Amino acid sequence: MAHAAGIRMPRMHCHMLRHTFVTTMLDAGVSLRDVQIAARHADPRTTMRYDRARKNVDRHPNYILAAYMTSGT
């Protein structure tokens, strides 16, 4: 299918589409639970493996809590 679409990429496989689907939802801020359901993962740990941005400081729970506390709300 990749060849028919004009995509020239070595070692292209259909799991790459699934990976893109899951990581894009996580990057967009969709909750882990909702992504888990959409991906039909029985275990949330499977979904968490896709979350490559989890080391991003903006998404770290401590950063989120600090931002909330300093916002005055």
PDB file of N, CA, C and O in Angstrom:
ATOM      1  N   MET A   1       0.826  -1.188   0.000  1.00  0.00           N
ATOM      2  CA  MET A   1       0.000   0.000   0.000  1.00  0.00           C
ATOM      3  C   MET A   1       0.875   1.257   0.000  1.00  0.00           C
ATOM      4  O   MET A   1       0.507   2.240  -0.622  1.00  0.00           O
ATOM      5  N   ALA A   2       1.979   1.205   0.735  1.00  0.00           N
ATOM      6  CA  ALA A   2       2.880   2.359   0.765  1.00  0.00           C
ATOM      7  C   ALA A   2       3.416   2.636  -0.639  1.00  0.00           C
ATOM      8  O   ALA A   2       3.469   3.795  -1.064  1.00  0.00           O
ATOM      9  N   HIS A   3       3.782   1.588  -1.334  1.00  0.00           N
ATOM     10  CA  HIS A   3       4.301   1.742  -2.696  1.00  0.00           C
ATOM     11  C   HIS A   3       3.235   2.361  -3.608  1.00  0.00           C
ATOM     12  O   HIS A   3       3.525   3.279  -4.380  1.00  0.00           O
ATOM     13  N   ALA A   4       2.000   1.891  -3.480  1.00  0.00           N
ATOM     14  CA  ALA A   4       0.911   2.428  -4.299  1.00  0.00           C
ATOM     15  C   ALA A   4       0.631   3.893  -3.977  1.00  0.00           C
ATOM     16  O   ALA A   4       0.228   4.659  -4.844  1.00  0.00           O
ATOM     17  N   ALA A   5       0.863   4.293  -2.728  1.00  0.00           N
ATOM     18  CA  ALA A   5       0.636   5.681  -2.320  1.00  0.00           C
ATOM     19  C   ALA A   5       1.816   6.579  -2.658  1.00  0.00           C
ATOM     20  O   ALA A   5       1.773   7.780  -2.425  1.00  0.00           O
ATOM     21  N   GLY A   6       2.879   5.988  -3.185  1.00  0.00           N
ATOM     22  CA  GLY A   6       4.047   6.771  -3.550  1.00  0.00           C
ATOM     23  C   GLY A   6       4.985   7.053  -2.384  1.00  0.00           C
ATOM     24  O   GLY A   6       5.823   7.939  -2.454  1.00  0.00           O
ATOM     25  N   ILE A   7       4.826   6.294  -1.304  1.00  0.00           N
ATOM     26  CA  ILE A   7       5.683   6.480  -0.127  1.00  0.00           C
ATOM     27  C   ILE A   7       6.890   5.569  -0.274  1.00  0.00           C
ATOM     28  O   ILE A   7       6.761   4.357  -0.385  1.00  0.00           O
ATOM     29  N   ARG A   8       8.043   6.171  -0.317  1.00  0.00           N
ATOM     30  CA  ARG A   8       9.288   5.412  -0.451  1.00  0.00           C
ATOM     31  C   ARG A   8      10.014   5.440   0.893  1.00  0.00           C
ATOM     32  O   ARG A   8      10.670   6.420   1.236  1.00  0.00           O
ATOM     33  N   MET A   9       9.828   4.398   1.650  1.00  0.00           N
ATOM     34  CA  MET A   9      10.449   4.327   2.965  1.00  0.00           C
ATOM     35  C   MET A   9      10.879   2.890   3.208  1.00  0.00           C
ATOM     36  O   MET A   9      10.071   1.974   3.105  1.00  0.00           O
ATOM     37  N   PRO A  10      12.156   2.701   3.527  1.00  0.00           N
ATOM     38  CA  PRO A  10      12.602   1.332   3.781  1.00  0.00           C
ATOM     39  C   PRO A  10      11.953   0.776   5.043  1.00  0.00           C
ATOM     40  O   PRO A  10      11.708   1.499   6.007  1.00  0.00           O
ATOM     41  N   ARG A  11      11.644  -0.473   5.000  1.00  0.00           N
ATOM     42  CA  ARG A  11      11.085  -1.190   6.148  1.00  0.00           C
ATOM     43  C   ARG A  11       9.752  -0.625   6.621  1.00  0.00           C
ATOM     44  O   ARG A  11       9.465  -0.597   7.807  1.00  0.00           O
ATOM     45  N   MET A  12       8.941  -0.161   5.714  1.00  0.00           N
ATOM     46  CA  MET A  12       7.611   0.358   6.044  1.00  0.00           C
ATOM     47  C   MET A  12       6.704  -0.805   6.405  1.00  0.00           C
ATOM     48  O   MET A  12       6.714  -1.837   5.745  1.00  0.00           O
ATOM     49  N   HIS A  13       5.954  -0.646   7.489  1.00  0.00           N
ATOM     50  CA  HIS A  13       5.010  -1.692   7.868  1.00  0.00           C
ATOM     51  C   HIS A  13       3.745  -1.049   8.421  1.00  0.00           C
ATOM     52  O   HIS A  13       3.732   0.120   8.820  1.00  0.00           O
ATOM     53  N   CYS A  14       2.657  -1.803   8.455  1.00  0.00           N
ATOM     54  CA  CYS A  14       1.359  -1.243   8.841  1.00  0.00           C
ATOM     55  C   CYS A  14       1.315  -0.839  10.313  1.00  0.00           C
ATOM     56  O   CYS A  14       0.516   0.013  10.697  1.00  0.00           O
ATOM     57  N   HIS A  15       2.165  -1.398  11.147  1.00  0.00           N
ATOM     58  CA  HIS A  15       2.175  -0.996  12.556  1.00  0.00           C
ATOM     59  C   HIS A  15       2.588   0.467  12.709  1.00  0.00           C
ATOM     60  O   HIS A  15       2.238   1.126  13.696  1.00  0.00           O
ATOM     61  N   MET A  16       3.304   1.010  11.729  1.00  0.00           N
ATOM     62  CA  MET A  16       3.703   2.418  11.788  1.00  0.00           C
ATOM     63  C   MET A  16       2.467   3.322  11.785  1.00  0.00           C
ATOM     64  O   MET A  16       2.459   4.362  12.450  1.00  0.00           O
ATOM     65  N   LEU A  17       1.417   2.925  11.066  1.00  0.00           N
ATOM     66  CA  LEU A  17       0.189   3.705  11.062  1.00  0.00           C
ATOM     67  C   LEU A  17      -0.470   3.684  12.435  1.00  0.00           C
ATOM     68  O   LEU A  17      -0.942   4.706  12.929  1.00  0.00           O
ATOM     69  N   ARG A  18      -0.483   2.525  13.060  1.00  0.00           N
ATOM     70  CA  ARG A  18      -1.051   2.395  14.401  1.00  0.00           C
ATOM     71  C   ARG A  18      -0.257   3.231  15.401  1.00  0.00           C
ATOM     72  O   ARG A  18      -0.818   3.917  16.240  1.00  0.00           O
ATOM     73  N   HIS A  19       1.054   3.173  15.294  1.00  0.00           N
ATOM     74  CA  HIS A  19       1.921   3.942  16.183  1.00  0.00           C
ATOM     75  C   HIS A  19       1.657   5.440  16.027  1.00  0.00           C
ATOM     76  O   HIS A  19       1.528   6.174  17.017  1.00  0.00           O
ATOM     77  N   THR A  20       1.531   5.896  14.787  1.00  0.00           N
ATOM     78  CA  THR A  20       1.255   7.302  14.520  1.00  0.00           C
ATOM     79  C   THR A  20      -0.101   7.708  15.087  1.00  0.00           C
ATOM     80  O   THR A  20      -0.245   8.769  15.695  1.00  0.00           O
ATOM     81  N   PHE A  21      -1.095   6.865  14.928  1.00  0.00           N
ATOM     82  CA  PHE A  21      -2.443   7.102  15.454  1.00  0.00           C
ATOM     83  C   PHE A  21      -2.395   7.312  16.970  1.00  0.00           C
ATOM     84  O   PHE A  21      -2.916   8.298  17.494  1.00  0.00           O
ATOM     85  N   VAL A  22      -1.732   6.417  17.679  1.00  0.00           N
ATOM     86  CA  VAL A  22      -1.686   6.484  19.137  1.00  0.00           C
ATOM     87  C   VAL A  22      -0.849   7.670  19.609  1.00  0.00           C
ATOM     88  O   VAL A  22      -1.280   8.440  20.471  1.00  0.00           O
ATOM     89  N   THR A  23       0.348   7.843  19.055  1.00  0.00           N
ATOM     90  CA  THR A  23       1.206   8.927  19.529  1.00  0.00           C
ATOM     91  C   THR A  23       0.632  10.301  19.194  1.00  0.00           C
ATOM     92  O   THR A  23       0.772  11.238  19.976  1.00  0.00           O
ATOM     93  N   THR A  24      -0.061  10.430  18.077  1.00  0.00           N
ATOM     94  CA  THR A  24      -0.673  11.703  17.732  1.00  0.00           C
ATOM     95  C   THR A  24      -1.786  12.055  18.709  1.00  0.00           C
ATOM     96  O   THR A  24      -1.919  13.207  19.144  1.00  0.00           O
ATOM     97  N   MET A  25      -2.587  11.072  19.104  1.00  0.00           N
ATOM     98  CA  MET A  25      -3.625  11.325  20.102  1.00  0.00           C
ATOM     99  C   MET A  25      -3.005  11.749  21.430  1.00  0.00           C
ATOM    100  O   MET A  25      -3.474  12.696  22.069  1.00  0.00           O
ATOM    101  N   LEU A  26      -1.944  11.071  21.850  1.00  0.00           N
ATOM    102  CA  LEU A  26      -1.284  11.432  23.102  1.00  0.00           C
ATOM    103  C   LEU A  26      -0.685  12.829  23.025  1.00  0.00           C
ATOM    104  O   LEU A  26      -0.811  13.619  23.968  1.00  0.00           O
ATOM    105  N   ASP A  27      -0.068  13.163  21.890  1.00  0.00           N
ATOM    106  CA  ASP A  27       0.501  14.500  21.707  1.00  0.00           C
ATOM    107  C   ASP A  27      -0.577  15.582  21.712  1.00  0.00           C
ATOM    108  O   ASP A  27      -0.331  16.714  22.141  1.00  0.00           O
ATOM    109  N   ALA A  28      -1.765  15.236  21.248  1.00  0.00           N
ATOM    110  CA  ALA A  28      -2.873  16.186  21.201  1.00  0.00           C
ATOM    111  C   ALA A  28      -3.511  16.385  22.575  1.00  0.00           C
ATOM    112  O   ALA A  28      -4.373  17.240  22.739  1.00  0.00           O
ATOM    113  N   GLY A  29      -3.087  15.585  23.551  1.00  0.00           N
ATOM    114  CA  GLY A  29      -3.612  15.745  24.902  1.00  0.00           C
ATOM    115  C   GLY A  29      -4.800  14.865  25.232  1.00  0.00           C
ATOM    116  O   GLY A  29      -5.441  15.042  26.262  1.00  0.00           O
ATOM    117  N   VAL A  30      -5.097  13.907  24.379  1.00  0.00           N
ATOM    118  CA  VAL A  30      -6.177  12.967  24.672  1.00  0.00           C
ATOM    119  C   VAL A  30      -5.751  12.142  25.892  1.00  0.00           C
ATOM    120  O   VAL A  30      -4.594  11.749  26.011  1.00  0.00           O
ATOM    121  N   SER A  31      -6.676  11.902  26.794  1.00  0.00           N
ATOM    122  CA  SER A  31      -6.339  11.179  28.021  1.00  0.00           C
ATOM    123  C   SER A  31      -5.859   9.764  27.704  1.00  0.00           C
ATOM    124  O   SER A  31      -6.284   9.151  26.711  1.00  0.00           O
ATOM    125  N   LEU A  32      -4.991   9.277  28.565  1.00  0.00           N
ATOM    126  CA  LEU A  32      -4.451   7.932  28.385  1.00  0.00           C
ATOM    127  C   LEU A  32      -5.570   6.902  28.299  1.00  0.00           C
ATOM    128  O   LEU A  32      -5.536   6.002  27.468  1.00  0.00           O
ATOM    129  N   ARG A  33      -6.588   7.048  29.127  1.00  0.00           N
ATOM    130  CA  ARG A  33      -7.712   6.100  29.139  1.00  0.00           C
ATOM    131  C   ARG A  33      -8.445   6.114  27.801  1.00  0.00           C
ATOM    132  O   ARG A  33      -8.778   5.072  27.253  1.00  0.00           O
ATOM    133  N   ASP A  34      -8.693   7.311  27.254  1.00  0.00           N
ATOM    134  CA  ASP A  34      -9.399   7.402  25.974  1.00  0.00           C
ATOM    135  C   ASP A  34      -8.562   6.822  24.835  1.00  0.00           C
ATOM    136  O   ASP A  34      -9.091   6.173  23.936  1.00  0.00           O
ATOM    137  N   VAL A  35      -7.252   7.070  24.875  1.00  0.00           N
ATOM    138  CA  VAL A  35      -6.367   6.499  23.859  1.00  0.00           C
ATOM    139  C   VAL A  35      -6.345   4.974  23.989  1.00  0.00           C
ATOM    140  O   VAL A  35      -6.394   4.258  22.988  1.00  0.00           O
ATOM    141  N   GLN A  36      -6.297   4.498  25.211  1.00  0.00           N
ATOM    142  CA  GLN A  36      -6.308   3.044  25.457  1.00  0.00           C
ATOM    143  C   GLN A  36      -7.552   2.406  24.843  1.00  0.00           C
ATOM    144  O   GLN A  36      -7.473   1.370  24.181  1.00  0.00           O
ATOM    145  N   ILE A  37      -8.690   3.045  25.037  1.00  0.00           N
ATOM    146  CA  ILE A  37      -9.942   2.517  24.480  1.00  0.00           C
ATOM    147  C   ILE A  37      -9.911   2.556  22.951  1.00  0.00           C
ATOM    148  O   ILE A  37     -10.263   1.577  22.285  1.00  0.00           O
ATOM    149  N   ALA A  38      -9.469   3.680  22.391  1.00  0.00           N
ATOM    150  CA  ALA A  38      -9.420   3.816  20.929  1.00  0.00           C
ATOM    151  C   ALA A  38      -8.464   2.806  20.297  1.00  0.00           C
ATOM    152  O   ALA A  38      -8.735   2.281  19.217  1.00  0.00           O
ATOM    153  N   ALA A  39      -7.359   2.536  20.990  1.00  0.00           N
ATOM    154  CA  ALA A  39      -6.368   1.589  20.459  1.00  0.00           C
ATOM    155  C   ALA A  39      -6.731   0.141  20.779  1.00  0.00           C
ATOM    156  O   ALA A  39      -6.068  -0.781  20.310  1.00  0.00           O
ATOM    157  N   ARG A  40      -7.760  -0.036  21.583  1.00  0.00           N
ATOM    158  CA  ARG A  40      -8.226  -1.356  21.997  1.00  0.00           C
ATOM    159  C   ARG A  40      -7.146  -2.127  22.751  1.00  0.00           C
ATOM    160  O   ARG A  40      -6.963  -3.329  22.564  1.00  0.00           O
ATOM    161  N   HIS A  41      -6.435  -1.397  23.616  1.00  0.00           N
ATOM    162  CA  HIS A  41      -5.441  -2.025  24.483  1.00  0.00           C
ATOM    163  C   HIS A  41      -6.126  -2.465  25.773  1.00  0.00           C
ATOM    164  O   HIS A  41      -6.825  -1.665  26.403  1.00  0.00           O
ATOM    165  N   ALA A  42      -5.916  -3.705  26.174  1.00  0.00           N
ATOM    166  CA  ALA A  42      -6.505  -4.200  27.412  1.00  0.00           C
ATOM    167  C   ALA A  42      -5.801  -3.617  28.634  1.00  0.00           C
ATOM    168  O   ALA A  42      -6.415  -3.436  29.687  1.00  0.00           O
ATOM    169  N   ASP A  43      -4.537  -3.307  28.506  1.00  0.00           N
ATOM    170  CA  ASP A  43      -3.729  -2.844  29.626  1.00  0.00           C
ATOM    171  C   ASP A  43      -3.189  -1.444  29.324  1.00  0.00           C
ATOM    172  O   ASP A  43      -2.595  -1.224  28.264  1.00  0.00           O
ATOM    173  N   PRO A  44      -3.370  -0.468  30.228  1.00  0.00           N
ATOM    174  CA  PRO A  44      -2.874   0.883  29.966  1.00  0.00           C
ATOM    175  C   PRO A  44      -1.352   0.946  29.813  1.00  0.00           C
ATOM    176  O   PRO A  44      -0.827   1.857  29.170  1.00  0.00           O
ATOM    177  N   ARG A  45      -0.637  -0.036  30.364  1.00  0.00           N
ATOM    178  CA  ARG A  45       0.824  -0.050  30.204  1.00  0.00           C
ATOM    179  C   ARG A  45       1.220  -0.221  28.744  1.00  0.00           C
ATOM    180  O   ARG A  45       2.250   0.293  28.308  1.00  0.00           O
ATOM    181  N   THR A  46       0.402  -0.904  27.978  1.00  0.00           N
ATOM    182  CA  THR A  46       0.672  -1.059  26.549  1.00  0.00           C
ATOM    183  C   THR A  46       0.576   0.302  25.868  1.00  0.00           C
ATOM    184  O   THR A  46       1.435   0.663  25.057  1.00  0.00           O
ATOM    185  N   THR A  47      -0.445   1.061  26.215  1.00  0.00           N
ATOM    186  CA  THR A  47      -0.627   2.389  25.633  1.00  0.00           C
ATOM    187  C   THR A  47       0.508   3.312  26.053  1.00  0.00           C
ATOM    188  O   THR A  47       1.001   4.106  25.239  1.00  0.00           O
ATOM    189  N   MET A  48       0.938   3.217  27.293  1.00  0.00           N
ATOM    190  CA  MET A  48       1.994   4.090  27.805  1.00  0.00           C
ATOM    191  C   MET A  48       3.311   3.891  27.060  1.00  0.00           C
ATOM    192  O   MET A  48       4.105   4.819  26.961  1.00  0.00           O
ATOM    193  N   ARG A  49       3.530   2.713  26.509  1.00  0.00           N
ATOM    194  CA  ARG A  49       4.758   2.480  25.739  1.00  0.00           C
ATOM    195  C   ARG A  49       4.849   3.387  24.519  1.00  0.00           C
ATOM    196  O   ARG A  49       5.929   3.696  24.044  1.00  0.00           O
ATOM    197  N   TYR A  50       3.712   3.795  24.023  1.00  0.00           N
ATOM    198  CA  TYR A  50       3.680   4.655  22.847  1.00  0.00           C
ATOM    199  C   TYR A  50       3.977   6.108  23.189  1.00  0.00           C
ATOM    200  O   TYR A  50       4.250   6.914  22.318  1.00  0.00           O
ATOM    201  N   ASP A  51       3.866   6.452  24.453  1.00  0.00           N
ATOM    202  CA  ASP A  51       3.970   7.850  24.858  1.00  0.00           C
ATOM    203  C   ASP A  51       5.419   8.288  24.950  1.00  0.00           C
ATOM    204  O   ASP A  51       6.011   8.358  26.007  1.00  0.00           O
ATOM    205  N   ARG A  52       5.987   8.627  23.824  1.00  0.00           N
ATOM    206  CA  ARG A  52       7.398   9.046  23.773  1.00  0.00           C
ATOM    207  C   ARG A  52       7.597  10.427  24.382  1.00  0.00           C
ATOM    208  O   ARG A  52       8.709  10.789  24.728  1.00  0.00           O
ATOM    209  N   ALA A  53       6.537  11.202  24.540  1.00  0.00           N
ATOM    210  CA  ALA A  53       6.662  12.555  25.083  1.00  0.00           C
ATOM    211  C   ALA A  53       6.602  12.563  26.608  1.00  0.00           C
ATOM    212  O   ALA A  53       6.615  13.609  27.211  1.00  0.00           O
ATOM    213  N   ARG A  54       6.545  11.408  27.234  1.00  0.00           N
ATOM    214  CA  ARG A  54       6.391  11.368  28.688  1.00  0.00           C
ATOM    215  C   ARG A  54       7.578  11.985  29.418  1.00  0.00           C
ATOM    216  O   ARG A  54       7.478  12.342  30.568  1.00  0.00           O
ATOM    217  N   LYS A  55       8.707  12.133  28.748  1.00  0.00           N
ATOM    218  CA  LYS A  55       9.866  12.769  29.356  1.00  0.00           C
ATOM    219  C   LYS A  55       9.857  14.276  29.127  1.00  0.00           C
ATOM    220  O   LYS A  55      10.721  14.981  29.602  1.00  0.00           O
ATOM    221  N   ASN A  56       8.856  14.757  28.407  1.00  0.00           N
ATOM    222  CA  ASN A  56       8.717  16.180  28.148  1.00  0.00           C
ATOM    223  C   ASN A  56       8.347  16.879  29.453  1.00  0.00           C
ATOM    224  O   ASN A  56       7.362  16.545  30.085  1.00  0.00           O
ATOM    225  N   VAL A  57       9.143  17.865  29.859  1.00  0.00           N
ATOM    226  CA  VAL A  57       8.940  18.513  31.153  1.00  0.00           C
ATOM    227  C   VAL A  57       7.556  19.156  31.262  1.00  0.00           C
ATOM    228  O   VAL A  57       6.974  19.186  32.336  1.00  0.00           O
ATOM    229  N   ASP A  58       6.997  19.656  30.165  1.00  0.00           N
ATOM    230  CA  ASP A  58       5.680  20.288  30.217  1.00  0.00           C
ATOM    231  C   ASP A  58       4.584  19.316  30.614  1.00  0.00           C
ATOM    232  O   ASP A  58       3.547  19.730  31.124  1.00  0.00           O
ATOM    233  N   ARG A  59       4.788  18.036  30.391  1.00  0.00           N
ATOM    234  CA  ARG A  59       3.768  17.042  30.702  1.00  0.00           C
ATOM    235  C   ARG A  59       4.059  16.310  32.007  1.00  0.00           C
ATOM    236  O   ARG A  59       3.297  15.450  32.410  1.00  0.00           O
ATOM    237  N   HIS A  60       5.151  16.631  32.652  1.00  0.00           N
ATOM    238  CA  HIS A  60       5.495  15.964  33.904  1.00  0.00           C
ATOM    239  C   HIS A  60       4.502  16.412  34.983  1.00  0.00           C
ATOM    240  O   HIS A  60       4.189  17.597  35.098  1.00  0.00           O
ATOM    241  N   PRO A  61       3.980  15.497  35.790  1.00  0.00           N
ATOM    242  CA  PRO A  61       2.988  15.859  36.811  1.00  0.00           C
ATOM    243  C   PRO A  61       3.455  16.968  37.752  1.00  0.00           C
ATOM    244  O   PRO A  61       2.656  17.826  38.141  1.00  0.00           O
ATOM    245  N   ASN A  62       4.718  16.979  38.117  1.00  0.00           N
ATOM    246  CA  ASN A  62       5.218  18.028  39.015  1.00  0.00           C
ATOM    247  C   ASN A  62       5.133  19.399  38.351  1.00  0.00           C
ATOM    248  O   ASN A  62       4.795  20.387  39.001  1.00  0.00           O
ATOM    249  N   TYR A  63       5.443  19.475  37.076  1.00  0.00           N
ATOM    250  CA  TYR A  63       5.374  20.739  36.344  1.00  0.00           C
ATOM    251  C   TYR A  63       3.928  21.215  36.247  1.00  0.00           C
ATOM    252  O   TYR A  63       3.637  22.393  36.434  1.00  0.00           O
ATOM    253  N   ILE A  64       3.027  20.300  35.954  1.00  0.00           N
ATOM    254  CA  ILE A  64       1.614  20.648  35.838  1.00  0.00           C
ATOM    255  C   ILE A  64       1.078  21.162  37.180  1.00  0.00           C
ATOM    256  O   ILE A  64       0.376  22.168  37.240  1.00  0.00           O
ATOM    257  N   LEU A  65       1.449  20.489  38.272  1.00  0.00           N
ATOM    258  CA  LEU A  65       1.019  20.916  39.596  1.00  0.00           C
ATOM    259  C   LEU A  65       1.591  22.298  39.932  1.00  0.00           C
ATOM    260  O   LEU A  65       0.878  23.172  40.427  1.00  0.00           O
ATOM    261  N   ALA A  66       2.861  22.520  39.652  1.00  0.00           N
ATOM    262  CA  ALA A  66       3.487  23.814  39.927  1.00  0.00           C
ATOM    263  C   ALA A  66       2.800  24.923  39.120  1.00  0.00           C
ATOM    264  O   ALA A  66       2.548  26.017  39.655  1.00  0.00           O
ATOM    265  N   ALA A  67       2.487  24.671  37.867  1.00  0.00           N
ATOM    266  CA  ALA A  67       1.816  25.666  37.029  1.00  0.00           C
ATOM    267  C   ALA A  67       0.428  25.978  37.596  1.00  0.00           C
ATOM    268  O   ALA A  67       0.015  27.141  37.627  1.00  0.00           O
ATOM    269  N   TYR A  68      -0.245  24.961  38.071  1.00  0.00           N
ATOM    270  CA  TYR A  68      -1.582  25.159  38.653  1.00  0.00           C
ATOM    271  C   TYR A  68      -1.478  25.996  39.922  1.00  0.00           C
ATOM    272  O   TYR A  68      -2.245  26.933  40.132  1.00  0.00           O
ATOM    273  N   MET A  69      -0.538  25.670  40.754  1.00  0.00           N
ATOM    274  CA  MET A  69      -0.396  26.376  42.041  1.00  0.00           C
ATOM    275  C   MET A  69       0.016  27.828  41.861  1.00  0.00           C
ATOM    276  O   MET A  69      -0.375  28.686  42.633  1.00  0.00           O
ATOM    277  N   THR A  70       0.794  28.126  40.861  1.00  0.00           N
ATOM    278  CA  THR A  70       1.234  29.501  40.642  1.00  0.00           C
ATOM    279  C   THR A  70       0.226  30.323  39.848  1.00  0.00           C
ATOM    280  O   THR A  70       0.364  31.534  39.758  1.00  0.00           O
ATOM    281  N   SER A  71      -0.785  29.663  39.293  1.00  0.00           N
ATOM    282  CA  SER A  71      -1.764  30.394  38.491  1.00  0.00           C
ATOM    283  C   SER A  71      -2.779  31.159  39.347  1.00  0.00           C
ATOM    284  O   SER A  71      -3.495  32.005  38.840  1.00  0.00           O
ATOM    285  N   GLY A  72      -2.832  30.856  40.656  1.00  0.00           N
ATOM    286  CA  GLY A  72      -3.749  31.556  41.544  1.00  0.00           C
ATOM    287  C   GLY A  72      -5.175  31.055  41.492  1.00  0.00           C
ATOM    288  O   GLY A  72      -6.098  31.709  41.959  1.00  0.00           O
ATOM    289  N   THR A  73      -5.386  29.896  40.901  1.00  0.00           N
ATOM    290  CA  THR A  73      -6.752  29.345  40.844  1.00  0.00           C
ATOM    291  C   THR A  73      -6.991  28.339  41.931  1.00  0.00           C
ATOM    292  O   THR A  73      -6.140  27.862  42.575  1.00  0.00           O
TER     293      THR A  73
END
